[in-house]
PDB file of C-alpha atoms in Angstrom:
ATOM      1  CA  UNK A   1     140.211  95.185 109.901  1.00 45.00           C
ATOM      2  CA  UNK A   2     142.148  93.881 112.577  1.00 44.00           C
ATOM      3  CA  UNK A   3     145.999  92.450 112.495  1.00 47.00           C
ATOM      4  CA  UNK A   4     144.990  88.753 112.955  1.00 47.00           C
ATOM      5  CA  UNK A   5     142.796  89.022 109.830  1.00 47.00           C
ATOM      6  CA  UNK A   6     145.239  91.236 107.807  1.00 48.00           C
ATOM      7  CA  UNK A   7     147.474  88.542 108.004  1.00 48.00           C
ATOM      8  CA  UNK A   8     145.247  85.954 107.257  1.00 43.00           C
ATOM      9  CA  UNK A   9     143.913  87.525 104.267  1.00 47.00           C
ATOM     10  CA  UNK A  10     147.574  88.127 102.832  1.00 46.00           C
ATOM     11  CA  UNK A  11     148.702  84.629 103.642  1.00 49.00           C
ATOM     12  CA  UNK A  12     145.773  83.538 101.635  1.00 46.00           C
ATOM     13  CA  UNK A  13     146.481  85.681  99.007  1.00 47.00           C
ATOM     14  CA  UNK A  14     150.418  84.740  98.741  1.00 47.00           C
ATOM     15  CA  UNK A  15     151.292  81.688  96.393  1.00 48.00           C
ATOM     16  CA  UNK A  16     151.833  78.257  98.508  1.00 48.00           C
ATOM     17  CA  UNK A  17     155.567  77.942  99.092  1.00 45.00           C
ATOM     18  CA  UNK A  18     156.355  82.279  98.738  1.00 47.00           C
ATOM     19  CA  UNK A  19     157.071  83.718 102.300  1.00 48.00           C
ATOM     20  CA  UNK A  20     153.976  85.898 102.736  1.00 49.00           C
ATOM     21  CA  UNK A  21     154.531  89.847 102.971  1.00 48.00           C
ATOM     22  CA  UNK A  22     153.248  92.365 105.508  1.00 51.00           C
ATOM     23  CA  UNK A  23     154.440  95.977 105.226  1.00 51.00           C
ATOM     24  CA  UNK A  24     155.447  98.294 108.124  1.00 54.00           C
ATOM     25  CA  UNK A  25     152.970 100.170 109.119  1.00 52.00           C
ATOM     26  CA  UNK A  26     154.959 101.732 111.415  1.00 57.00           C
ATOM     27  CA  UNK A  27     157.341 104.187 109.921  1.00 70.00           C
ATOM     28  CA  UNK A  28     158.292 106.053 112.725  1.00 74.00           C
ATOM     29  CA  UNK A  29     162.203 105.565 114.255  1.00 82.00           C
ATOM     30  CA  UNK A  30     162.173 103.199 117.233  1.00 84.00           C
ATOM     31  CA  UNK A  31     163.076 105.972 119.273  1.00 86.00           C
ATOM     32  CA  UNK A  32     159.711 107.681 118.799  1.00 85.00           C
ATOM     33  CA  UNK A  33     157.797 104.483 119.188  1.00 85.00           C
ATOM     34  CA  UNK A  34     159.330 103.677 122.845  1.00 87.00           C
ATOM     35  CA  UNK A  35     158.558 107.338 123.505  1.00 91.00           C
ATOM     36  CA  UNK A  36     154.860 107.193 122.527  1.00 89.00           C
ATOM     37  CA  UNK A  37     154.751 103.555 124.909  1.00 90.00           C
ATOM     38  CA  UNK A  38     156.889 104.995 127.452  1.00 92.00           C
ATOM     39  CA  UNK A  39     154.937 108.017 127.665  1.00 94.00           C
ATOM     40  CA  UNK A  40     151.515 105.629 127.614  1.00 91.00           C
ATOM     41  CA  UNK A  41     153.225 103.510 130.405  1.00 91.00           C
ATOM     42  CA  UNK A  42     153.681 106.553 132.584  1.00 93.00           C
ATOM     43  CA  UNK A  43     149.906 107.891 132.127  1.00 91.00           C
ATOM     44  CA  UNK A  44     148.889 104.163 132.947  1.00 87.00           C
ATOM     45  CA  UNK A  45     150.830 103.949 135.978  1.00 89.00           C
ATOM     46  CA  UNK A  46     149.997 107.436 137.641  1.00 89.00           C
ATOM     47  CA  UNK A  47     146.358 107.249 136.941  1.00 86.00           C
ATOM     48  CA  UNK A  48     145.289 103.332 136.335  1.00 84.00           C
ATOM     49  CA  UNK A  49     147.412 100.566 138.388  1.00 87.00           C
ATOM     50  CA  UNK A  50     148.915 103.279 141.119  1.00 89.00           C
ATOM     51  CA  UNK A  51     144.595 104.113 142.396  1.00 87.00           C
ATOM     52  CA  UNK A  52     144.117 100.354 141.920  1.00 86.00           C
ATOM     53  CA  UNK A  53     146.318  99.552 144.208  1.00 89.00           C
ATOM     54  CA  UNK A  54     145.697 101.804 146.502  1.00 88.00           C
ATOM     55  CA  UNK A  55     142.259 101.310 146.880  1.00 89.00           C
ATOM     56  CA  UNK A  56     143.264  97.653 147.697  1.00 89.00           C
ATOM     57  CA  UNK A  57     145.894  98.692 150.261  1.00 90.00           C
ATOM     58  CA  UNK A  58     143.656 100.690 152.146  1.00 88.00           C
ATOM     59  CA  UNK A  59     140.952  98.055 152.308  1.00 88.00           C
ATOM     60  CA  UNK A  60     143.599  95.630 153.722  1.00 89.00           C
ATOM     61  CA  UNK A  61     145.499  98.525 156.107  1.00 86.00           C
ATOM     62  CA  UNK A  62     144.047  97.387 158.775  1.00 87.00           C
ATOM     63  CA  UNK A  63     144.215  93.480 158.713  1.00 87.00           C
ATOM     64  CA  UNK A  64     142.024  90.829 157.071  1.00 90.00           C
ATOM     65  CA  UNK A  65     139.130  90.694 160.063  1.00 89.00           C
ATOM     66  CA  UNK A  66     138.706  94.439 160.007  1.00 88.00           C
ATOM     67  CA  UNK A  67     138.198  94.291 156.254  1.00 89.00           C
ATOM     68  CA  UNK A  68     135.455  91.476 156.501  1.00 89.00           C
ATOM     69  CA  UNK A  69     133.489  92.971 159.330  1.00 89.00           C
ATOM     70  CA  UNK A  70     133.666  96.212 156.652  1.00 88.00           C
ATOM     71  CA  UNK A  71     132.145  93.710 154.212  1.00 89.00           C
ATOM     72  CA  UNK A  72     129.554  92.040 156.342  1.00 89.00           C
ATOM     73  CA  UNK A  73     128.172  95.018 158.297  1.00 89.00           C
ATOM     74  CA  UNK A  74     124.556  95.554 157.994  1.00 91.00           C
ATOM     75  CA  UNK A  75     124.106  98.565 156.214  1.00 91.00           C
ATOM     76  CA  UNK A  76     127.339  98.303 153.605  1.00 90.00           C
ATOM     77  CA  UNK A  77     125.556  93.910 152.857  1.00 92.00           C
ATOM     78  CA  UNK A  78     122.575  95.340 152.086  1.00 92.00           C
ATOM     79  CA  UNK A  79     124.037  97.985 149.737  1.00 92.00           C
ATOM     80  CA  UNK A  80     125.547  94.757 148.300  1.00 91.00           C
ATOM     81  CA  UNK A  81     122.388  92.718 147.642  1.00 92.00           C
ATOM     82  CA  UNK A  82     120.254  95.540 146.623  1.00 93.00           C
ATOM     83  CA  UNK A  83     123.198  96.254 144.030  1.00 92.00           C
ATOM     84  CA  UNK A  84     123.341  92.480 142.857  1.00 92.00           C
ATOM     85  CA  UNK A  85     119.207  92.849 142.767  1.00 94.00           C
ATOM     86  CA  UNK A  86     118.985  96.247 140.626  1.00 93.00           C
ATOM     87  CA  UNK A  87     122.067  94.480 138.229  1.00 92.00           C
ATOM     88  CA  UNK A  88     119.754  91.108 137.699  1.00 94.00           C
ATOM     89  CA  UNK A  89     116.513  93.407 136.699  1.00 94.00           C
ATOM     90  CA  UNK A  90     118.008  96.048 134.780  1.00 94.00           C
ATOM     91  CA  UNK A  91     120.690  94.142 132.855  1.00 93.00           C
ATOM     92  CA  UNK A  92     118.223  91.037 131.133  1.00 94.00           C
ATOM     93  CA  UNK A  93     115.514  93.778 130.244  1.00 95.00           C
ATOM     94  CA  UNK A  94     118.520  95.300 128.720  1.00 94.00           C
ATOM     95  CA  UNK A  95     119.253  92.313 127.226  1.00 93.00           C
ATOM     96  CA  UNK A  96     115.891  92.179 125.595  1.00 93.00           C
ATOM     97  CA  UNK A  97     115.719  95.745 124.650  1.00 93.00           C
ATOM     98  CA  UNK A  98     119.120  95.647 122.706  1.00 92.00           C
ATOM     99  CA  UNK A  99     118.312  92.842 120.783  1.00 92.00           C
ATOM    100  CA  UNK A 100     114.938  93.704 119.152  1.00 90.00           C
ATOM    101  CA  UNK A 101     116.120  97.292 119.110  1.00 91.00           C
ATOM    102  CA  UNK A 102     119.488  95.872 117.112  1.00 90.00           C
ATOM    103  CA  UNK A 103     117.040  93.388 115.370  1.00 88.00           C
ATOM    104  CA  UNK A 104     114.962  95.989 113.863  1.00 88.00           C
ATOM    105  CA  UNK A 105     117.186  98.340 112.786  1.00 89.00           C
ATOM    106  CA  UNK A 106     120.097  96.449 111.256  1.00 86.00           C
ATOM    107  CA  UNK A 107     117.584  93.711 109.214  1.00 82.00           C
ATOM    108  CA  UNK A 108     114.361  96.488 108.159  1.00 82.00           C
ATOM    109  CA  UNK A 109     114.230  99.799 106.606  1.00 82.00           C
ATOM    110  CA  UNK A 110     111.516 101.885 108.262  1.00 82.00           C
ATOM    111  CA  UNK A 111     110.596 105.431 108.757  1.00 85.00           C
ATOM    112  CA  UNK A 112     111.870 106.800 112.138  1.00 83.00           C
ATOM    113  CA  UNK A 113     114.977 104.112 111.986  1.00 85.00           C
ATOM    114  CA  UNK A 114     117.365 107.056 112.803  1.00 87.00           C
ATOM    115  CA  UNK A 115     115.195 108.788 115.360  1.00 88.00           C
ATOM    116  CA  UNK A 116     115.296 105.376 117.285  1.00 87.00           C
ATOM    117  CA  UNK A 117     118.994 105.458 116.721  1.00 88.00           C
ATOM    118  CA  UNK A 118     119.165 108.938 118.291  1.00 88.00           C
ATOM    119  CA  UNK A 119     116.748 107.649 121.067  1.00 89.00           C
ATOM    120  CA  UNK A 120     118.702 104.377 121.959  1.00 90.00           C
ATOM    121  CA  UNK A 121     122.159 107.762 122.069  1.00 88.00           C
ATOM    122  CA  UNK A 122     120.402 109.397 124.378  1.00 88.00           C
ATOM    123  CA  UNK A 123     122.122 108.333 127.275  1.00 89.00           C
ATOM    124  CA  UNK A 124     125.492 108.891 126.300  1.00 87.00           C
ATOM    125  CA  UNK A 125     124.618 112.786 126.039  1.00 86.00           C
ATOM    126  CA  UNK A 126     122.842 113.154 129.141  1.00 87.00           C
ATOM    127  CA  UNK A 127     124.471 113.807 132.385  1.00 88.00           C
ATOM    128  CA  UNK A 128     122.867 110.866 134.472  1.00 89.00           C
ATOM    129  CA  UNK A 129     122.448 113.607 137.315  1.00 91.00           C
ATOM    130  CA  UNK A 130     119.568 114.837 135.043  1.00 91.00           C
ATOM    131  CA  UNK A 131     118.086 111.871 134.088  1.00 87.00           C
ATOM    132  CA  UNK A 132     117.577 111.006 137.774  1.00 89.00           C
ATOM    133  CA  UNK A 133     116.280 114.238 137.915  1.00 91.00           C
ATOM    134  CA  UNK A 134     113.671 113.490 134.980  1.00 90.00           C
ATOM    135  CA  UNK A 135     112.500 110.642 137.107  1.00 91.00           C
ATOM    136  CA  UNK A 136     112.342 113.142 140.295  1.00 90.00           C
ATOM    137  CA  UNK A 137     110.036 115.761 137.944  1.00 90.00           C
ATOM    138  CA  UNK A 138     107.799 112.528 137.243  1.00 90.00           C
ATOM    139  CA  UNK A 139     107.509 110.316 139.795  1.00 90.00           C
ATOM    140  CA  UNK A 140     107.808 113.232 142.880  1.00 84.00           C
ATOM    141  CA  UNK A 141     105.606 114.095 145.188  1.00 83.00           C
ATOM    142  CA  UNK A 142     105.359 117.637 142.905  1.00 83.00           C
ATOM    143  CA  UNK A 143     105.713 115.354 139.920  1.00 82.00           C
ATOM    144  CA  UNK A 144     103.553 114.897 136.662  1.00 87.00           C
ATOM    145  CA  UNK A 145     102.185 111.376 138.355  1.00 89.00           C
ATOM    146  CA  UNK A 146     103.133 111.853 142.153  1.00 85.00           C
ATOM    147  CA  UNK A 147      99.360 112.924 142.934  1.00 88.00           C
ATOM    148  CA  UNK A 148      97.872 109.067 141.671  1.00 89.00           C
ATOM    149  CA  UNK A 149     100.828 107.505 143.196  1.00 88.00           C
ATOM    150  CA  UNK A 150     100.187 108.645 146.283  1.00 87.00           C
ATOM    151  CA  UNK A 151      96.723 107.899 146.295  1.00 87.00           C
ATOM    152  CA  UNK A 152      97.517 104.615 145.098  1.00 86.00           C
ATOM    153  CA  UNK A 153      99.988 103.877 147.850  1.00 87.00           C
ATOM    154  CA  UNK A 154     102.584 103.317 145.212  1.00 88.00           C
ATOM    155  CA  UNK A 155     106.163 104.452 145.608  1.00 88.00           C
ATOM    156  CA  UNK A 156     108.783 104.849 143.259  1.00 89.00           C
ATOM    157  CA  UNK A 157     111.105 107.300 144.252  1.00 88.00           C
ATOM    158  CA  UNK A 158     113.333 106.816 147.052  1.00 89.00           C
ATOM    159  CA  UNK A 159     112.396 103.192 146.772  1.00 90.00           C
ATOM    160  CA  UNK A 160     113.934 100.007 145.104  1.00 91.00           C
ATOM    161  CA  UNK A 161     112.012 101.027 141.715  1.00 92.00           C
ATOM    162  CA  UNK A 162     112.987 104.282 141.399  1.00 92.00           C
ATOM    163  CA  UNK A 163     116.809 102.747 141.691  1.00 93.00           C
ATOM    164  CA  UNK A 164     116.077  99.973 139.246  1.00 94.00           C
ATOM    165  CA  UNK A 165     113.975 102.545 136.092  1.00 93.00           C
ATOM    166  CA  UNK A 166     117.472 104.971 137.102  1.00 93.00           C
ATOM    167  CA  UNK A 167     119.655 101.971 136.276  1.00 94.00           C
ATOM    168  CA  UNK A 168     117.923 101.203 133.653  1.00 94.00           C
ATOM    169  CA  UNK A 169     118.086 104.424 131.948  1.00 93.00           C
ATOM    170  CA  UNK A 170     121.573 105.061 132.228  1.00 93.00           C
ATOM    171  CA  UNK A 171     122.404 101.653 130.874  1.00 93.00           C
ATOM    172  CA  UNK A 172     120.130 100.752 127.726  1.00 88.00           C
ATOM    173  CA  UNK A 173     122.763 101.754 124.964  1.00 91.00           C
ATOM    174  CA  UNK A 174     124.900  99.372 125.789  1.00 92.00           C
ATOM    175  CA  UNK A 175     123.430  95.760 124.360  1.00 92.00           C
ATOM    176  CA  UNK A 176     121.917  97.361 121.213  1.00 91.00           C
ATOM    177  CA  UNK A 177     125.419  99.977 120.447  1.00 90.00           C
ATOM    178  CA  UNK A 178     127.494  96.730 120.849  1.00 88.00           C
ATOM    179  CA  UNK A 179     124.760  94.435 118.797  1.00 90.00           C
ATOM    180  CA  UNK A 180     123.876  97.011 116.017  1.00 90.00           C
ATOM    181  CA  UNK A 181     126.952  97.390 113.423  1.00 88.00           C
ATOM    182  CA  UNK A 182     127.961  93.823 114.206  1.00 86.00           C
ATOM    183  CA  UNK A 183     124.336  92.482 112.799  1.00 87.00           C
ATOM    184  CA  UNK A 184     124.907  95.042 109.826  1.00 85.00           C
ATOM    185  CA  UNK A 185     128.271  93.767 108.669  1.00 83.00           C
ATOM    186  CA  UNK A 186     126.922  90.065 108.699  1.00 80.00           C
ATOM    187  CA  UNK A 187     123.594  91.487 106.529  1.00 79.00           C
ATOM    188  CA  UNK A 188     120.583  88.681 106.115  1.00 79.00           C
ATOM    189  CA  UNK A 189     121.473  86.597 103.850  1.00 81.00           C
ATOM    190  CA  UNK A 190     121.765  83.801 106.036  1.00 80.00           C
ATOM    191  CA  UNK A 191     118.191  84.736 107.745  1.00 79.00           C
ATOM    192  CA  UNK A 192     116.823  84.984 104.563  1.00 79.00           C
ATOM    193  CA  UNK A 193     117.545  81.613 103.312  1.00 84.00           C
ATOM    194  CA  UNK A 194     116.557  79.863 106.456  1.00 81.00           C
ATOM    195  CA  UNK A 195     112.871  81.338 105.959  1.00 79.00           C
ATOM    196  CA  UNK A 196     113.121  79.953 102.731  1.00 82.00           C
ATOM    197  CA  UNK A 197     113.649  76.716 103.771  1.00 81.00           C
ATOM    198  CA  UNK A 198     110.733  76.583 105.846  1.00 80.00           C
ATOM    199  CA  UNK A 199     112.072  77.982 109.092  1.00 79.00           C
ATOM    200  CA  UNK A 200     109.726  79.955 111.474  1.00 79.00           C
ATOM    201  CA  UNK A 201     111.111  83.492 112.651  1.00 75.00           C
ATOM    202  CA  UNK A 202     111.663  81.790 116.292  1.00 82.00           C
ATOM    203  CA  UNK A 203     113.791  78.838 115.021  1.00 84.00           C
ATOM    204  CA  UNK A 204     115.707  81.257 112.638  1.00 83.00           C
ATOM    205  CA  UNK A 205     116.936  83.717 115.162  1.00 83.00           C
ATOM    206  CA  UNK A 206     117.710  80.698 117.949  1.00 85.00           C
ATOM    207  CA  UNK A 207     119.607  78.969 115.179  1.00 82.00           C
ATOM    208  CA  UNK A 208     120.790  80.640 112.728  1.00 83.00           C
ATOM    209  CA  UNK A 209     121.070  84.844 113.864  1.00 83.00           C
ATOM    210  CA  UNK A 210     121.800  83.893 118.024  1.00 84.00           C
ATOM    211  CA  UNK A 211     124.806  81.662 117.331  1.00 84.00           C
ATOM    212  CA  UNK A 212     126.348  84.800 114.922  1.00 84.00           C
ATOM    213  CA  UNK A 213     125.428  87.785 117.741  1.00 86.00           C
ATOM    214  CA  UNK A 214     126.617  85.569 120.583  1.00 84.00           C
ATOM    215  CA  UNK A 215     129.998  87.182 121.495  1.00 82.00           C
ATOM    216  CA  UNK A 216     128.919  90.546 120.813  1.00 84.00           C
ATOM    217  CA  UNK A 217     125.857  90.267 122.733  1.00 89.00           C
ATOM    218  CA  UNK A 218     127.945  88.516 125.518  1.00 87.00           C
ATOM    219  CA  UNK A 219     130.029  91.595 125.450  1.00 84.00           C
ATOM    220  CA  UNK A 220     127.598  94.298 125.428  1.00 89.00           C
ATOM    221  CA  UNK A 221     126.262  92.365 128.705  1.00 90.00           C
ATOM    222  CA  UNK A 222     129.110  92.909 130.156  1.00 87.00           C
ATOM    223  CA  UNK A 223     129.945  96.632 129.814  1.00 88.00           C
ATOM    224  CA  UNK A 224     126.113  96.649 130.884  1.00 91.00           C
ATOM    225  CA  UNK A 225     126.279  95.396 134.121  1.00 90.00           C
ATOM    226  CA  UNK A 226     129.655  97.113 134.745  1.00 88.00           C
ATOM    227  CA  UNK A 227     127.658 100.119 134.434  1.00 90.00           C
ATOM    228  CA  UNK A 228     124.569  98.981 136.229  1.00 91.00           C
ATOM    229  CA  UNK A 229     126.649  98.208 139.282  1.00 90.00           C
ATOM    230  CA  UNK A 230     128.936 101.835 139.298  1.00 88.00           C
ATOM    231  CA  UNK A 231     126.391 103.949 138.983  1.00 89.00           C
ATOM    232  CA  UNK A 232     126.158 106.750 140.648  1.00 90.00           C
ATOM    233  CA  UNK A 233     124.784 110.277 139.533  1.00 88.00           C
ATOM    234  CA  UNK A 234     121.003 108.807 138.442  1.00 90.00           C
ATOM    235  CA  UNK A 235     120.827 106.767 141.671  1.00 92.00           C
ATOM    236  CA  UNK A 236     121.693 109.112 143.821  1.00 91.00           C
ATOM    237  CA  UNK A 237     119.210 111.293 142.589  1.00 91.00           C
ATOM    238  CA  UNK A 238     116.395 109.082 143.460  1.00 91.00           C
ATOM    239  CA  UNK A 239     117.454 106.919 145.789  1.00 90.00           C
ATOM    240  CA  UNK A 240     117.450 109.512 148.699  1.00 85.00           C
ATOM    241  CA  UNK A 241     120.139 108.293 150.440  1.00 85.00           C
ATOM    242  CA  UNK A 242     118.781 106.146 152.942  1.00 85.00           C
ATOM    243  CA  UNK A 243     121.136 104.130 154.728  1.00 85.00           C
ATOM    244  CA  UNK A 244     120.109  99.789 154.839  1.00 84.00           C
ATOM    245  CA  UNK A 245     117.130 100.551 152.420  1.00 88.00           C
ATOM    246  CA  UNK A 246     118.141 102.652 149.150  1.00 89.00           C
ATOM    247  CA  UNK A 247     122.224 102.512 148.990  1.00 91.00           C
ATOM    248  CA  UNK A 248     123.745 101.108 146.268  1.00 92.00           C
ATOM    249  CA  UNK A 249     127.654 100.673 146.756  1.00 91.00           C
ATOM    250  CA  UNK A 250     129.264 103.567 145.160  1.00 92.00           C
ATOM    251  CA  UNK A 251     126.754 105.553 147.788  1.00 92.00           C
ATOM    252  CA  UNK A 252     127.671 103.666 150.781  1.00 91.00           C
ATOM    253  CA  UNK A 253     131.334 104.004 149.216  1.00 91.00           C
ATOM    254  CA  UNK A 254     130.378 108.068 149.642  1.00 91.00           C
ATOM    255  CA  UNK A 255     128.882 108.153 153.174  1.00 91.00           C
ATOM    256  CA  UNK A 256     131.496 106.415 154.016  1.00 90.00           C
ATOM    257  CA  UNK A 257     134.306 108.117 153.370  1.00 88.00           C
ATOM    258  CA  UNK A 258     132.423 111.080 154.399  1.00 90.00           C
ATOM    259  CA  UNK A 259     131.996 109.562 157.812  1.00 88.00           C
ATOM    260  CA  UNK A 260     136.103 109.803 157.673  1.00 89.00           C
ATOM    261  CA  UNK A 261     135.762 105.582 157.761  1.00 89.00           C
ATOM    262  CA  UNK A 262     138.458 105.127 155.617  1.00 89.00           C
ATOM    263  CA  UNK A 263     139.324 101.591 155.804  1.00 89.00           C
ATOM    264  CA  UNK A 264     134.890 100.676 155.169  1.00 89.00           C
ATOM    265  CA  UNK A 265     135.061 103.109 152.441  1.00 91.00           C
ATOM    266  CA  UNK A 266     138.022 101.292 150.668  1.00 92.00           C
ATOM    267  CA  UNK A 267     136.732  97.831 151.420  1.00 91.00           C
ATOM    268  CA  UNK A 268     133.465  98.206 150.248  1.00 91.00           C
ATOM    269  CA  UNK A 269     134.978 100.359 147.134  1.00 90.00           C
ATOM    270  CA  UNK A 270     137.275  96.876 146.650  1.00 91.00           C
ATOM    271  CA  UNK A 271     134.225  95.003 145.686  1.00 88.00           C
ATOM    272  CA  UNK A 272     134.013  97.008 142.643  1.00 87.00           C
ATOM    273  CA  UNK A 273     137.078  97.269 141.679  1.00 88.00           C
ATOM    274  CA  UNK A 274     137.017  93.622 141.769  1.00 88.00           C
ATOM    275  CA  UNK A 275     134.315  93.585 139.770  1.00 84.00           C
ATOM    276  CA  UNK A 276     136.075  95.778 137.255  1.00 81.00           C
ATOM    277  CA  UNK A 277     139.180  93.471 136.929  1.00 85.00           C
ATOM    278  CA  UNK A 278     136.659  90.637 136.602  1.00 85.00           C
ATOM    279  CA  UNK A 279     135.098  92.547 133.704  1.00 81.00           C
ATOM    280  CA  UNK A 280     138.098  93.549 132.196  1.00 81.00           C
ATOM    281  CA  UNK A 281     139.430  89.830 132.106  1.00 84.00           C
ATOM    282  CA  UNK A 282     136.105  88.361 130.761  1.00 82.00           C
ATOM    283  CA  UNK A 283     135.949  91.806 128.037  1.00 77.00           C
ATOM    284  CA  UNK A 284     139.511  90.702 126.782  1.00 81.00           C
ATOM    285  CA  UNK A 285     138.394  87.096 126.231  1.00 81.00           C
ATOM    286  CA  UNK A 286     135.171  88.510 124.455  1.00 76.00           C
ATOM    287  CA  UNK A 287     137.239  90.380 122.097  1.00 74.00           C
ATOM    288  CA  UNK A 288     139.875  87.497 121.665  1.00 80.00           C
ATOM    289  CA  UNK A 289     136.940  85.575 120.252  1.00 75.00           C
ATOM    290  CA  UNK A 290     134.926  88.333 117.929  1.00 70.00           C
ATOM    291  CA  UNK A 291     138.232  88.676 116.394  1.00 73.00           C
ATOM    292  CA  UNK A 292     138.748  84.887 116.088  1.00 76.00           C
ATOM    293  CA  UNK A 293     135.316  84.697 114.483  1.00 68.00           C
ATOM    294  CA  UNK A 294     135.626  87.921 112.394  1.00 66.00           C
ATOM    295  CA  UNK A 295     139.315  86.304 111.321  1.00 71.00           C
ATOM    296  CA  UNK A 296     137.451  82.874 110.420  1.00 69.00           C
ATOM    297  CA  UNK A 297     134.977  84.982 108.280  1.00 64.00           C
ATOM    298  CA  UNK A 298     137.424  86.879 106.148  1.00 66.00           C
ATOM    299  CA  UNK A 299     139.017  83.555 105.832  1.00 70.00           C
ATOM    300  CA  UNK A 300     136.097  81.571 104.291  1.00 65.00           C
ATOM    301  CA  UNK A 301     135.538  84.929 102.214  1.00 62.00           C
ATOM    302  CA  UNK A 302     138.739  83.634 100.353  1.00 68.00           C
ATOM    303  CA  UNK A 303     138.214  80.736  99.765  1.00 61.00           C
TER     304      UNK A 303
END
C-alpha cells in the first residue's frame, strides 16, 4: 500500500474532529537514517548525475555548431530515423500484445495460463546477445528458413526487419508485466456487470476496462519504448553493422567512439540520454497518477 493511501485510509478511519494517527515506521536514530541517504546520495552522484553530465559536456566540448553537424551528419540521421521507425513498429504491436496477453490471463482461468506467463518472462532471462542470435540460427543464410528466403528474394537479417522482430523480442514483457497484476487487483466485477447490462465485449473494454488500465498501460509504453530505442545486444546481432542502412544509435554511439570521434560519439549518445530524462519525467507523472487513482480507490472502499 503506498503512504498517500495509508494515510487516507487512517484519516477515514479516525473519528471527525480526533487528530488522525500514523505511527513511525521508522525506528532507526536519525543518525542512521542520514547515513543510509547520505550513503544513497554518494552512490547516486558517482554513478547516476556525475556520467549524465558528462556525457552532456562532451557533446557540447566543442561548441554548439560542432555538436549539430554531429547530429545532422548522414550516417549518425539515419541511425536516428531508422531508430524512431523500429520504436513506432515494435512498441504499438507491443501495445497490442500486452493487452490481450494481460486480458486473458488476469480475467480467464485456462490450462497453460502459467506457461504463457513463463513465455511472456522469457526475455528478462535471456541475454539479448542470444536472442539475436536465435534470429541469426533462423533467418541466416545457414539458418532453418535462409534456403526459401533466399530463393524468395526476401531478407531479414541484416535488414530493417531483422532490427524491428530483434526489438521486438527484447521488449514484449514490458506492456503485459506492467498491465497484468494491475487488471488482477481491480478483478471483473465491473466487466461483468456491463455485459449484463447489454454491453458488447468491444464497448465494455473501450468503456468500462480501458479507462481503469489507462495509466498503467501508459506506463508500460513507456519503459517499452525506452527499451526499444537503447537496445543494443539483439540488434547488433542482426543488424550487421552497416553504416547509413542498419545502425541504430547505441551502434553508431559504438563505431563512433571506436573511430576515437569523441565529441559525435557523445552527441549522438545525448539524444538518448535525453530521451531517458524525458522518460523519467513522464514515468514519475505516471506513477503520481496510479497512486492518485489507487488512493481514490481505497478511499471509496471506505466509504
Amino acid at each position: 500500500m503506498s503512504a498517500a493511501a495509508s494515510s487516507i485510509a487512517i484519516n477515514a478511519a479516525t473519528p471527525r474532529g480526533e487528530p488522525a494517527f500514523e505511527p513511525n515506521v521508522t525506528l532507526e536514530p536519525l543518525w542512521v537514517r542520514a547515513l543510509l541517504i547520505g550513503i544513497a546520495f554518494i552512490f547516486l552522484t558517482l554513478f547516476l548525475f556525475v556520467p549524465l553530465v558528462s556525457v552532456f559536456y562532451e557533446a557540447m566540448k566543442k561548441g554548439w555548431d560542432v555538436y549539430v553537424a554531429s547530429i545532422i551528419e548522414p550516417d549518425a540521421w539515419s541511425a536516428i530515423k531508422l531508430t524512431l521507425m523500429t520504436a513506432l513498429i515494435a512498441v504499438p504491436l507491443n501495445l497490442v500484445f500486452g493487452v490481450a496477453a494481460a486480458w486473458c490471463i488476469a480475467k480467464f482461468e485456462f490450462r497453460g495460463k502459467n506457461l504463457l506467463l513463463t513465455l511472456i518472462d522469457l526475455p528478462f532471462s535471456v541475454s539479448p546477445v542470444i536472442s539475436g542470435l536465435i534470429y541469426v540460427l533462423l533467418f541466416g543464410m545457414q539458418g532453418y528458413f535462409g534456403p526459401w528466403l533466399r530463393e524468395h528474394d526476401i531478407k531479414i537479417l541484416f535488414a530493417v526487419p531483422g532490427i524491428v522482430l530483434a526489438t521486438i523480442f527484447v521488449t514484449f514483457p514490458f506492456v503485459a508485466r506492467e498491465l497484468i497484476p494491475l487488471m488482477q487487483s481491480q478483478g471483473s466485477e465491473e466487466e461483468e456487470a456491463a455485459l449484463v447490462l447489454g454491453a458488447s465485449g468491444w464497448r465494455t473494454f473501450w468503456h468500462v476496462t480501458l479507462p481503469n488500465i489507462k495509466w498503467g498501460l501508459l506506463y508500460g509504453v513507456i519503459l517499452c519504448n525506452a527499451r526499444a530505442m537503447g537496445e543494443f545486444g539483439a540488434v547488433s546481432v542482426v543488424s550487421g553493422h552497416i553504416r547509413g542502412e542498419t545502425n541504430t544509435i547505441p551502434l553508431q554511439v559504438e563505431i563512433l567512439y571506436n573511430e576515437f570521434n569523441v565529441v559525435g560519439a557523445f552527441a549522438v549518445a545525448s539524444l538518448l540520454a535525453f530521451l531517458a530524462l524525458v522518460t523519467l519525467a513522464i514515468k514519475s507523472f505516471v506513477e503520481w497518477r496510479l497512486h492518485t487513482q489507487q488512493a481514490a480507490a481505497l478511499l471509496d472502499q471506505t466509504h
